[in-house]
Every structure is written in C-alpha cells, then in structure tokens.
Amino acid sequence: MTAPPLPAVRHVQTDILILGSGGAGLFAALHAHQRAPDLKITVAVKGLLGKCGCTRMVQGGYNVALAAGDSVERHFMDTIDGSKWLADQDLAWTLVSTAVERVRELENELGCFFDRNPDGSIHQKAFAGQTFDRTVHKGDLTGIEIINRLAEQVWARGIDRLEEHRAIELVKTPGGDALAGVLMIDMRSGGYVFVQARAVLLATGGGPTMYKYHTPSGDKSCDGLAMALRAGLPLRDMEMVQFHPTGLLAGSGTRMTGTVLEEGLRGAGGWLLNGAGDRFMSRYDERAERATRDIVSRSIYREMRDGRTTPNGGVWIQMHHLGADAVRRQFKGMVERCADCGFDLAGGRVEVVPTAHYMMGGVVFSPDARTPLPALFAAGEDTGGVHGANRLGGNGVANSTVFGGIAGDTMADWVRREGAFRAPDADAIAAAVARAEAPFALPRGDLESVREALYDSMWADVGILRTAGSLQRGLQRLDELDAQLSRTGVADADRAFHMGWHDWLNLKNLVAVSRVIAVSALAREDSRGAHFREDFPDTGALDTSHYIVVRQRGDALDLAREPVRFTRVTPGQTLLAAA
Ligand SMILES: Cc1cc2nc3c(=O)[nH]c(=O)nc-3n(C[C@H](O)[C@H](O)[C@H](O)COP(=O)(O)OP(=O)(O)OC[C@H]3O[C@@H](n4cnc5c(N)ncnc54)[C@H](O)[C@@H]3O)c2cc1C
C-alpha cells in the first residue's frame, strides 16, 4: 500500500521571525522594530499574543539594582553565588547591568506602573538568596503588568502576528550551514506553513512541564528546546531544573495543583509542618523555612519519601500563628487562590508540594543572543548559561526582557548586514511534515497514560533527589515511553484545533528533552544548586567547575564537559571590594 501524499505546505516570508510572545519575544519585536522600522517583523505564537506563556504569570517581581546602597556588582555576585559558580559570567554581567536600563524602559517608555515607596522611588522587596532588597513588583501581579504593556505596544506598531501557530521544526539550508526558516502548524486550520525568514528568534520559554507537579503555563512543552536539539544545537546545564518548594496541592482533579504559593509566605514567617504536625525544617537547615528553594524542596521531598505526609501526599504550610487578619491583608491573592480550592490559608493549613518551576538549562548562546547556527538567535528561558545551577527568584523575567531586547537589536543589525533570504532544505521540510503526520497513521491509543507515566518517572527518578540508579531507571522508562508514543496514534479527524494531535507532539518533545535532563544529571557527579545526587552529595571544587553540554547526533546524545571560564571573578573572590 502506498503512503498517502503529504499535505501541502503554504510558504510565507518575513524579515524577522520571533517564536513566542513572552517577555523575550515581545521585547525582541519592539527592539527590532525600533532599530529597523522598515523590516517586516512577525511574532508567531502557540497561543494568543499577550495571553500565554509564563511571563504573564510572574507574581514576585523583577530583580534590578536601583536603590542607594545596592549595585550592579552586588547583584552580579548574588547571581554568581546563586549559580554555584556555574553561570557564564559574561551572560550574568549582561543580565544585571542591562536590567537597569530595561526596567527604566518598562516604566518610562512602555508605561508599566510598579509599586512605589512614599518618597516616589520604586519599591523593591526582599527575595531569597539576595543580599539586598531589589525585586521590583506590581503587587503580586507583576507579569500581567509587564505583558499587557508590551502587548499593547506590539499591537500599536505594524508588527505581524501568527497567533495559534505552533513552530515544529527549525529548517536549515540544504548544506545545513544556516537557518532558512521555521515549519509551523496553523492550529486554527491544522495546515502546515513554512515561514522563510532572514533571522529567527527562539523564545518559546522552556518550561519543565514533564514533572508530575509543575508551575509553567500549559502551552509550554519544551518545543523550542526539542527543535534546537533536532537541529543539532548544543544545550547546556540541562540537569538544572528548579523546583519551587510550595506548590499548591489540591488533589489530582484540579489544574490548580502545582501552582505556586509565593515565597513571601515563608519569608514572612510561615511554617512548614509534616503530616504528623511537626515543624521539620530546622532539622535540615538552621534558617528553617527561610532556607533557599533547593534546600526547602529537598527537605520536603525527604519528609514525603519517609511517609510523613498530609492526606494528598505533601506537607502543610501554616500562617495563622502570624494572625489571620494580618495574613489576609498581606497575602490577599494567595488567600483567595487557596479559598478557591477549599483551603483557609489565613486561619488554617494548606497542603503544599515542591513543584517544577524553571529550567536553568537551554541553548548555548552569547551575550548578543547569537547561537552557533547562523540566522538563529535565542533569548529567555530557552537559553542556558545565565543562571548556572540555580536562578534567583526575580532573575527570570529580567533574563527574558534583557536578552529579548538585545536579540531584537542584534537581529535587526544582522538582517541589514548579512541577512539574505536563504532557500530551505525541501527534504527537511518533507521529513518534518512526515514526522508530524505519523500519529494519524497509527492505531489510536491512550496519550493520558503516557503523560501520567512521564510525570511519575520524572518526579520519582529525575527529580529533586537523584542517584545513578534512579537516573538510569528514568532513562530506560523514557526510552519505553518514546517507543510507546511511536505506536500510539490520534484520531484522523478535523485538524483544526486537534488537541489530541498537539498533545502527541507535546509529549514527543517533552520525552526528548527529558532524556537530555536525565543524561546530563547522570553525567554530573556532584551536587550543585538545583541538582542533588544522593550518591555524590558534595559540591566539588569550585575553581575547576565544568558545565555539561549535550548535542543530538542522529538518534544519539553526545555529551561534553566544558570548563567554566571565570572571566570576571574567580571562586573565593568578590567584585564588591573593588566596587
Ligand atoms: C507561576 C510563575 C511565577 C513566576 N514568577 C516569577 C517571578 O516572580 N520573577 C521572575 O523573575 N520570574 C518568575 N517566573 C519565571 C518567568 O516567568 C520566566 O522566567 C520568564 O517569564 C520566561 O520568559 P520567556 O519569554 O522566555 O517565556 P514565556 O513568557 O513562557 O513565553 C514563551 C512563549 O512561547 C510560546 N511558545 C511555546 N511553544 C511554542 C511553539 N512551539 N511555537 C510558537 N510559540 C511557542 C508560548 O505560547 C509563549 O508565548 C515565574 C514563572 C511562573 C510559571
């Protein structure tokens, strides 16, 4: 029997194509437009522009050294210490120094209103792991403020939008020496579109949604990282997955499970209690509940593993000893969110569990947002190297807006200088369409069970506490799940908003990226930041630190260890004395 012909692919052109409309994508669009208003700029996004992704979900705020007594050098040292000396120091320096101009741009050019002190200066609050209160915020809805203002500005300019367009493959030239464009699915019709572009930004925002409990938005399934992997690009620090210690645990029947109860609760004096009612954190760290995210997450996980759990299998957070009225006043949003799920945060106890929050790892890129593949640029949570082994709360949205803006500038200059339209490899487009079509030719199966198995395996074997044995078990399970997916089809029905099909594509990408996480975690035989090996609990020598780089070659993953270059400060030194 001959295979049915592949569906047609519509071709369109744009000078600059931006994948994703989070802080990185929208800032890139605005900067590219400002730098080169005559260029055709298109933002392609899996959801609706301004309504999807994680930047919109930012609660806590934005780190930037603004206040008297703080300094860019201090912010840098906090970032490097937080990274356990694995961060690329030039990227980290670019982050902290450019954040100062970026936050002014957000306020003065884009119209964001951040909370203020009585004297009119911007209010900055404390966040864990920082030696100065530097987190700029708009109540606990900072992300909505930032994304709404960015989206309005994008709408007001002549920037094109391809909404509900899902990127599925980075397509190179026939020789493979540069990117020619991106293959997408128009989710509204289910048709294929090839967007030929002179420069492309990868800004799809990572997102560890392969874990049983996770915080990122549902549109994120590591698509950008999986596409980069298939295109042979190097990914670094992929073993570094940050867990937020207090995700809401509201049972399995609600999407609210896994969503974040903010760090300020612990900061304000909240207690964590195990299922037996014991306040356990001081057994693990003298700072008790105020220890850093990684330590608190590990401690909770240990209590859970030892069986001292609440009815839904987590631990309790308790605030009422601080006074129920005070809690209601100070944490209005959190109190309401908990009430929606039947919990009384102010007067009772709420069940919580560590929840996968952020991927420090991603595509290797340079401070001007270039990747090793000419014509491909990257910014935001799709990139690696800015945060090393741990991201400070508040450095995530700074990262996406800082490097998004830089990417916009760089792409505009690149297009002017050397950005011709390049012919795509037609065979690569056909192969990518065939891959996406594969599930229609397979017998229908149960994707939900694959997803549940992925969640469980990543949580139990590649999660907060790891050993060689658990990681090998996880890798074997991932191979099985990949094979199971390759046998599991979806209904050959109307392609418009065919969510089963998109689920299949999501799971394929999540499994591929999960393998990179597991392989990197197996290779790192020490414990740093978010990565903890019970069989290698020591941090290892900081001055010979290395980071792990993974590339896909054929079906295999190639792994390399690269020495960290201490370009600005070496372990044991600080920039502060000189500042
Ligand atoms: C609940 C929550 C709270 C947070 N709070 C804070 C905080 O207080 N401070 C802080 O600094 N950071 C915080 N973060 C982290 C922060 O949100 C991220 O670091 C940052 O916003 C990522 O920005 P981004 O532009 O890279 O990605 P995102 O904002 O996630 O945007 C990604 C975009 O890519 C699109 N996309 C995905 N796949 C595709 C595809 N295949 N094709 C086309 N488009 C695609 C998505 O739809 C989306 O538009 C928080 C995260 C969460 C989840």
XYZ file of C-alpha atoms and ligand atoms in Angstrom:
632
model
C 0.000 0.000 0.000
C 1.433 3.406 -0.908
C 1.552 6.077 1.801
C -0.887 8.968 1.292
C 0.744 12.108 -0.151
C 1.961 14.589 2.413
C -0.237 17.653 2.978
C 0.692 20.829 1.157
C 2.835 23.432 2.869
C 1.991 27.106 2.469
C 5.071 29.364 2.172
C 5.281 32.874 3.614
C 8.155 35.306 4.142
C 9.173 37.748 6.825
C 12.442 39.504 7.549
C 12.474 38.662 11.251
C 10.512 35.797 12.773
C 10.055 35.653 16.530
C 8.862 32.419 18.120
C 6.998 33.146 21.360
C 5.278 36.170 22.861
C 6.629 36.159 26.413
C 8.929 38.812 27.809
C 11.702 37.685 25.471
C 9.639 37.543 22.276
C 7.768 40.818 22.747
C 10.839 42.781 23.789
C 12.669 41.421 20.764
C 9.836 42.529 18.479
C 9.821 46.058 19.894
C 13.584 46.495 19.776
C 13.881 45.108 16.260
C 11.105 47.438 15.129
C 12.696 50.438 16.801
C 16.069 49.655 15.237
C 14.729 48.854 11.762
C 11.114 50.045 11.292
C 11.194 49.158 7.607
C 11.701 45.439 8.244
C 8.790 43.027 8.296
C 8.672 41.511 11.770
C 6.394 38.614 12.657
C 5.634 37.145 16.075
C 4.457 33.540 15.844
C 2.964 32.069 18.951
C 1.327 28.837 20.056
C -1.367 30.731 21.981
C -2.752 34.264 21.707
C -0.301 37.158 21.837
C -0.147 38.521 25.362
C -2.288 35.734 26.806
C 0.093 32.801 27.054
C 3.481 31.797 28.389
C 4.978 32.279 31.836
C 5.985 35.943 31.809
C 2.311 36.736 32.283
C 2.302 34.512 35.385
C 5.151 36.332 37.156
C 3.994 37.111 40.660
C 7.007 38.127 42.721
C 8.854 40.568 40.520
C 11.924 41.745 38.672
C 15.460 41.967 40.071
C 17.403 45.106 39.363
C 19.991 47.089 41.318
C 18.381 50.529 41.599
C 18.425 51.559 45.255
C 21.125 53.549 47.000
C 23.496 51.090 48.620
C 22.814 48.392 46.057
C 24.979 47.969 42.984
C 25.225 46.046 39.747
C 28.311 44.360 41.212
C 26.296 43.172 44.232
C 23.512 41.852 42.001
C 26.174 40.101 39.918
C 27.810 38.463 42.943
C 24.425 37.263 44.243
C 23.693 35.789 40.804
C 27.082 34.050 40.624
C 26.820 32.708 44.189
C 23.277 31.530 43.450
C 24.541 29.823 40.285
C 27.078 27.884 42.404
C 29.736 29.332 40.112
C 28.403 27.617 37.014
C 26.917 30.678 35.306
C 28.623 32.152 32.263
C 29.910 35.339 33.832
C 29.599 37.467 30.710
C 25.948 36.476 30.361
C 25.313 37.143 34.056
C 27.006 40.528 33.800
C 24.926 41.433 30.767
C 21.820 40.436 32.732
C 22.480 42.550 35.802
C 23.867 45.593 34.013
C 21.225 45.771 31.272
C 18.366 45.145 33.744
C 18.865 48.738 34.976
C 18.084 50.285 31.589
C 15.418 47.678 30.841
C 13.367 48.484 33.949
C 13.515 52.213 33.090
C 12.345 51.335 29.589
C 9.471 49.321 31.071
C 8.368 52.294 33.157
C 9.223 55.312 31.074
C 8.738 54.090 27.508
C 6.244 51.256 27.825
C 4.121 52.597 30.663
C 4.405 49.943 33.374
C 3.419 51.088 36.857
C 5.454 49.426 39.585
C 4.748 49.801 43.302
C 6.344 52.862 44.900
C 7.678 53.986 48.247
C 6.143 57.051 49.936
C 9.040 59.165 48.573
C 8.141 58.165 44.994
C 11.044 55.813 44.421
C 10.340 52.308 43.130
C 9.575 49.870 45.918
C 11.874 46.867 45.969
C 11.206 43.829 48.088
C 13.310 41.029 49.509
C 13.688 37.745 47.654
C 15.597 34.656 48.782
C 19.319 34.391 48.092
C 19.880 38.117 47.701
C 21.926 40.412 49.891
C 19.776 43.440 49.055
C 16.044 44.097 48.602
C 15.993 44.570 44.817
C 12.817 42.958 43.493
C 10.642 45.485 41.645
C 6.979 44.480 41.528
C 3.388 45.431 40.905
C 1.698 43.847 43.901
C 1.818 40.139 43.163
C 0.666 40.599 39.542
C 3.927 41.896 38.069
C 3.833 39.703 34.980
C 0.386 40.842 33.891
C 1.501 44.457 34.115
C 4.604 43.804 32.025
C 2.962 41.633 29.356
C -0.104 43.860 28.946
C 2.023 46.928 28.331
C 4.360 45.058 25.958
C 1.451 43.564 24.017
C -0.233 46.972 23.634
C 2.965 48.405 22.183
C 3.363 45.490 19.781
C -0.255 45.866 18.659
C 0.272 49.599 18.153
C 3.140 49.047 15.715
C 2.966 47.305 12.389
C 4.247 44.028 13.740
C 2.643 40.961 12.175
C 1.141 38.182 14.241
C 0.745 34.500 13.573
C -1.320 33.545 16.584
C -2.126 29.914 17.362
C 0.752 28.947 15.110
C 2.932 26.262 16.559
C 6.565 26.012 15.450
C 7.509 22.380 14.850
C 10.875 22.434 13.100
C 13.851 24.713 12.525
C 14.631 24.252 8.843
C 18.166 24.824 7.624
C 19.589 25.383 4.174
C 20.343 22.246 2.107
C 24.008 22.483 3.181
C 22.997 22.904 6.826
C 25.182 25.977 7.252
C 22.428 28.399 8.345
C 18.777 28.561 9.273
C 16.362 29.207 6.407
C 13.089 29.381 8.313
C 10.621 27.550 10.516
C 7.940 24.988 9.778
C 4.711 25.539 11.690
C 1.245 24.191 12.141
C -1.534 26.747 11.875
C -3.522 25.349 14.790
C -6.703 27.060 13.604
C -6.805 25.038 10.395
C -4.293 22.290 11.060
C -2.417 23.242 7.861
C 1.351 23.497 7.523
C 3.106 26.810 6.992
C 6.758 27.337 6.210
C 7.910 30.785 7.278
C 11.077 31.773 5.493
C 12.942 34.392 7.494
C 16.234 36.199 7.341
C 16.607 35.953 11.122
C 14.703 33.847 13.669
C 14.445 34.200 17.435
C 13.861 31.136 19.583
C 11.908 32.411 22.595
C 9.460 29.621 23.396
C 10.320 29.706 27.079
C 11.492 26.182 28.040
C 9.190 25.088 30.869
C 9.584 21.833 32.855
C 6.070 20.532 32.289
C 7.254 16.902 32.208
C 7.110 16.692 36.003
C 4.100 15.486 37.957
C 3.846 18.835 39.742
C 4.757 21.916 37.706
C 4.074 25.647 37.561
C 4.506 26.776 33.910
C 1.642 27.533 31.589
C 0.049 24.644 29.697
C 1.168 25.911 26.271
C 4.777 25.167 27.141
C 6.145 21.749 26.267
C 9.830 22.447 25.651
C 9.111 22.800 21.915
C 11.965 25.233 21.349
C 14.489 23.056 23.153
C 13.341 19.959 21.279
C 13.578 21.788 17.935
C 17.049 23.059 18.844
C 18.071 19.539 19.781
C 16.866 18.125 16.468
C 18.723 20.919 14.669
C 21.964 19.771 16.353
C 22.363 22.822 18.583
C 24.226 22.476 21.889
C 22.157 22.590 25.100
C 23.914 23.314 28.407
C 23.090 22.913 32.132
C 20.060 20.813 31.317
C 20.297 18.868 34.593
C 19.430 22.089 36.413
C 15.660 22.118 36.955
C 14.446 24.426 39.683
C 11.677 23.265 41.988
C 9.645 25.810 43.893
C 9.062 24.380 47.385
C 5.449 25.362 47.850
C 3.179 24.354 45.030
C -0.462 24.108 45.950
C -1.545 20.506 46.460
C -5.257 20.441 45.853
C -5.669 16.855 44.668
C -5.443 15.314 41.216
C -8.764 16.630 39.891
C -7.695 20.266 39.507
C -5.207 22.173 37.370
C -4.528 24.320 40.454
C -2.316 21.569 41.849
C 1.282 22.583 41.287
C 0.611 26.319 41.040
C 2.878 28.455 43.196
C 2.190 29.727 46.679
C 4.695 32.508 46.781
C 7.983 32.517 48.621
C 6.915 35.561 50.653
C 4.783 33.251 52.816
C 7.869 31.539 54.177
C 9.723 34.829 54.219
C 7.034 36.415 56.388
C 7.316 33.659 58.990
C 5.140 30.846 57.633
C 5.816 27.354 58.981
C 6.089 24.052 57.163
C 4.671 21.062 59.043
C 4.762 17.427 58.047
C 1.768 15.119 58.123
C 2.421 14.387 61.793
C 2.201 18.117 62.536
C 5.952 18.541 63.268
C 7.730 21.686 62.149
C 10.615 19.914 60.405
C 12.721 22.472 58.518
C 15.141 23.212 61.374
C 16.212 19.550 61.211
C 17.591 20.285 57.752
C 18.847 23.874 57.861
C 19.384 26.443 60.600
C 17.475 29.024 58.535
C 14.462 26.688 58.762
C 11.687 27.803 56.352
C 13.837 30.692 55.137
C 16.463 28.418 53.596
C 16.837 28.633 49.813
C 14.373 26.996 47.383
C 16.565 23.993 46.636
C 17.141 23.151 50.304
C 13.485 23.544 51.278
C 12.356 21.458 48.283
C 14.771 18.659 49.163
C 13.711 18.704 52.809
C 10.015 18.497 51.927
C 10.746 15.695 49.477
C 12.572 13.745 52.199
C 9.631 14.105 54.580
C 7.348 12.870 51.822
C 9.609 9.962 50.947
C 9.700 8.947 54.607
C 5.912 8.862 54.628
C 5.256 11.839 56.924
C 2.678 13.333 54.601
C -0.652 15.126 54.527
C -3.790 13.437 53.096
C -2.841 14.308 49.484
C 0.789 13.295 49.981
C 2.559 16.636 50.665
C 3.238 18.798 53.728
C 1.346 21.710 55.313
C 2.083 25.403 55.204
C 0.691 27.280 58.201
C 0.339 31.046 58.567
C -2.290 31.592 61.277
C 0.278 31.990 64.090
C 1.073 35.354 62.415
C -2.537 36.479 62.905
C -5.251 35.550 60.428
C -6.191 39.175 59.678
C -2.605 40.177 59.027
C -2.204 37.239 56.642
C -5.424 38.171 54.826
C -4.163 41.726 54.411
C -0.635 40.878 53.351
C -1.356 37.918 51.071
C -4.753 38.717 49.636
C -4.159 36.993 46.294
C -2.753 33.845 47.868
C -5.565 33.663 50.438
C -8.155 33.936 47.646
C -6.429 31.356 45.472
C -6.363 28.883 48.357
C -10.009 29.607 49.202
C -10.917 28.743 45.582
C -9.525 25.283 46.249
C -11.226 24.921 49.627
C -8.244 25.856 51.812
C -8.098 28.534 54.503
C -4.573 29.967 54.236
C -5.130 32.707 56.810
C -6.789 30.637 59.506
C -5.920 27.025 58.790
C -3.294 24.965 56.973
C -2.770 24.401 53.251
C -1.249 21.333 51.630
C 1.848 22.033 49.534
C 4.372 20.085 47.485
C 7.572 21.045 45.601
C 6.709 21.907 42.012
C 8.928 22.069 38.898
C 9.258 25.735 38.108
C 12.062 26.756 35.820
C 14.769 25.317 33.569
C 18.147 26.922 34.066
C 19.440 24.947 31.092
C 18.921 25.713 27.440
C 20.507 26.594 24.127
C 24.111 27.795 24.259
C 24.082 31.465 23.271
C 26.266 34.541 23.502
C 25.617 37.860 25.275
C 24.383 39.356 21.993
C 21.846 36.498 21.659
C 23.559 34.679 18.787
C 23.514 30.870 18.701
C 26.058 28.656 16.928
C 23.629 28.372 13.961
C 23.806 31.469 11.734
C 20.458 33.314 11.457
C 19.147 31.690 14.662
C 19.088 33.797 17.818
C 17.802 32.845 21.263
C 16.611 34.572 24.434
C 14.717 33.905 27.656
C 14.072 30.555 29.277
C 15.031 28.689 26.093
C 18.663 29.630 26.745
C 21.274 28.256 29.143
C 24.204 29.753 30.995
C 22.727 32.874 32.590
C 21.788 31.243 35.910
C 24.124 28.230 36.154
C 22.883 25.773 38.804
C 20.182 27.997 40.258
C 18.146 31.009 39.241
C 17.446 33.657 41.820
C 13.751 34.454 42.150
C 13.299 37.701 40.183
C 16.119 36.971 37.708
C 13.803 35.081 35.334
C 11.774 37.931 33.926
C 14.875 40.139 33.997
C 16.557 37.478 31.854
C 13.804 37.298 29.269
C 13.337 41.055 28.904
C 17.063 41.892 28.914
C 18.076 39.305 26.335
C 14.873 39.672 24.332
C 15.674 43.353 23.800
C 19.277 42.578 22.930
C 18.139 39.901 20.474
C 15.864 42.408 18.719
C 18.775 44.818 18.257
C 21.135 42.091 17.116
C 18.677 40.609 14.628
C 17.907 43.988 13.075
C 21.644 44.614 12.592
C 22.220 41.090 11.276
C 19.471 41.389 8.687
C 20.937 44.655 7.441
C 24.466 43.315 7.333
C 24.197 39.765 6.048
C 20.656 38.554 6.296
C 19.645 37.307 2.873
C 16.663 35.018 2.433
C 18.088 31.508 2.192
C 16.482 28.592 0.353
C 15.279 25.857 2.720
C 16.149 22.191 2.523
C 12.971 20.829 0.906
C 13.761 17.290 2.121
C 13.983 18.532 5.692
C 10.558 20.164 5.391
C 9.081 16.942 3.981
C 10.702 14.869 6.739
C 9.335 17.189 9.438
C 5.824 17.071 7.934
C 6.054 13.267 7.790
C 7.094 13.173 11.451
C 4.163 15.365 12.467
C 1.770 13.279 10.354
C 2.942 9.995 11.872
C 0.308 9.682 14.634
C -2.555 9.829 12.099
C -1.370 6.563 10.562
C -1.101 4.760 13.902
C -3.846 2.959 15.823
C -5.476 5.304 18.327
C -4.126 4.952 21.830
C -4.179 6.403 25.301
C -1.964 9.502 25.496
C -3.105 10.205 29.038
C -1.389 7.103 30.337
C 1.854 8.136 28.589
C 1.637 11.560 30.183
C 0.988 10.134 33.658
C 3.891 7.706 33.279
C 6.166 10.552 32.157
C 5.096 12.689 35.128
C 5.708 9.877 37.594
C 9.024 8.811 36.164
C 10.481 12.338 36.017
C 9.236 13.141 39.525
C 10.496 9.922 41.115
C 13.685 9.237 39.162
C 14.925 12.514 37.618
C 13.546 14.943 40.182
C 14.646 16.547 43.412
C 16.887 13.748 44.752
C 18.798 11.708 42.193
C 21.158 8.722 42.117
C 22.863 6.912 39.244
C 20.356 4.083 39.726
C 17.304 6.338 39.623
C 18.585 8.222 36.579
C 19.311 5.007 34.685
C 15.851 3.757 35.572
C 14.417 7.088 34.384
C 16.298 6.871 31.084
C 15.061 3.370 30.455
C 11.493 4.457 31.184
C 11.864 7.405 28.806
C 13.008 5.069 26.034
C 9.947 2.901 26.686
C 7.651 5.912 26.643
C 9.163 7.162 23.394
C 8.574 3.755 21.854
C 5.039 3.681 23.253
C 4.350 7.100 21.723
C 5.647 5.896 18.389
C 2.974 3.184 18.496
C 0.188 5.475 19.740
C -1.916 7.294 17.204
C -4.545 10.028 17.286
C -7.913 10.314 15.534
C -7.588 11.193 11.847
C -10.252 13.866 12.310
C -10.610 17.549 11.508
C -7.165 19.075 12.009
C -8.482 22.437 13.270
C -7.633 22.694 16.976
C -6.967 18.960 17.061
C -5.767 18.930 20.659
C -5.048 15.194 20.673
C -2.561 15.735 17.863
C -0.924 18.646 19.688
C -0.773 16.568 22.844
C 1.094 13.894 20.917
C 3.545 16.483 19.596
C 3.919 17.959 23.092
C 4.677 14.585 24.601
C 7.224 13.739 21.887
C 9.099 16.952 22.686
C 8.816 16.514 26.443
C 10.201 12.989 26.280
C 13.100 14.123 24.059
C 14.034 16.966 26.416
C 13.533 14.764 29.489
C 16.187 12.432 28.122
C 18.617 15.338 27.902
C 17.858 16.269 31.522
C 18.452 12.694 32.669
C 21.628 12.203 30.628
C 23.075 15.489 31.920
C 22.118 14.647 35.510
C 23.787 11.251 35.220
C 26.959 12.875 33.923
C 27.163 15.452 36.721
C 28.686 13.555 39.624
C 28.402 16.321 42.183
C 25.600 18.278 43.817
C 25.099 21.901 42.913
C 22.116 24.160 43.325
C 19.070 22.518 41.876
C 20.905 19.273 41.056
C 21.324 16.914 44.009
C 22.913 13.480 43.711
C 22.466 11.384 46.861
C 25.384 9.271 45.698
C 27.554 12.397 45.136
C 26.326 14.881 47.769
C 29.440 17.112 47.703
C 29.632 20.290 45.658
C 33.076 19.528 44.244
C 35.896 22.027 43.709
C 34.516 25.359 42.529
C 37.678 26.509 40.774
C 37.631 23.510 38.411
C 33.892 23.738 37.767
C 32.587 22.427 34.477
C 29.260 22.582 32.766
C 27.629 19.897 30.686
C 26.748 20.327 27.020
C 24.535 17.888 25.130
C 24.009 17.659 21.377
C 21.904 15.275 19.379
C 23.739 13.450 16.591
C 21.446 11.137 14.700
C 19.474 9.344 17.385
C 22.289 9.540 19.958
C 23.050 12.233 22.511
C 26.663 13.443 22.582
C 27.865 14.835 25.866
C 30.783 17.150 26.609
C 32.139 18.753 29.775
C 33.303 22.336 29.309
C 35.344 24.231 31.923
C 33.628 27.315 33.354
C 35.531 30.432 32.310
C 35.790 32.785 35.273
C 36.036 35.904 33.122
C 35.215 38.430 35.837
C 35.701 36.840 39.233
C 37.166 33.551 40.460
C 35.782 31.436 43.321
C 36.772 32.948 46.653
C 36.936 36.461 45.192
C 34.305 39.156 45.012
C 33.745 42.222 42.872
C 32.344 44.094 45.847
C 35.612 45.228 47.370
C 36.561 46.852 44.079
C 33.106 48.320 43.526
C 3.901 30.880 38.203
C 5.200 31.507 37.823
C 5.667 32.573 38.564
C 6.881 33.166 38.223
N 7.307 34.239 38.948
C 8.474 34.832 38.612
C 8.920 35.984 39.328
O 8.277 36.446 40.262
N 10.062 36.573 38.925
C 10.811 36.092 37.884
O 11.848 36.653 37.572
N 10.411 35.002 37.181
C 9.273 34.365 37.527
N 8.861 33.277 36.806
C 9.685 32.836 35.660
C 9.394 33.701 34.440
O 8.031 33.662 34.169
C 10.150 33.212 33.225
O 11.489 33.166 33.545
C 10.072 34.148 32.031
O 8.876 34.844 32.025
C 10.222 33.398 30.742
O 10.023 34.299 29.655
P 10.117 33.787 28.156
O 9.800 34.929 27.293
O 11.398 33.071 27.951
O 8.977 32.654 28.060
P 7.379 32.758 28.233
O 6.963 34.004 28.858
O 6.958 31.494 28.871
O 6.863 32.767 26.731
C 7.007 31.658 25.881
C 6.159 31.881 24.652
O 6.465 30.898 23.671
C 5.251 30.377 23.136
N 5.508 29.040 22.584
C 5.791 27.909 23.235
N 5.986 26.914 22.348
C 5.810 27.450 21.115
C 5.866 26.928 19.788
N 6.131 25.641 19.537
N 5.637 27.765 18.754
C 5.326 29.095 18.955
N 5.258 29.622 20.202
C 5.508 28.811 21.254
C 4.306 30.402 24.325
O 2.971 30.282 23.914
C 4.661 31.759 24.907
O 4.027 32.780 24.194
C 7.652 32.661 37.137
C 7.171 31.576 36.405
C 5.955 31.001 36.744
C 5.488 29.830 35.939
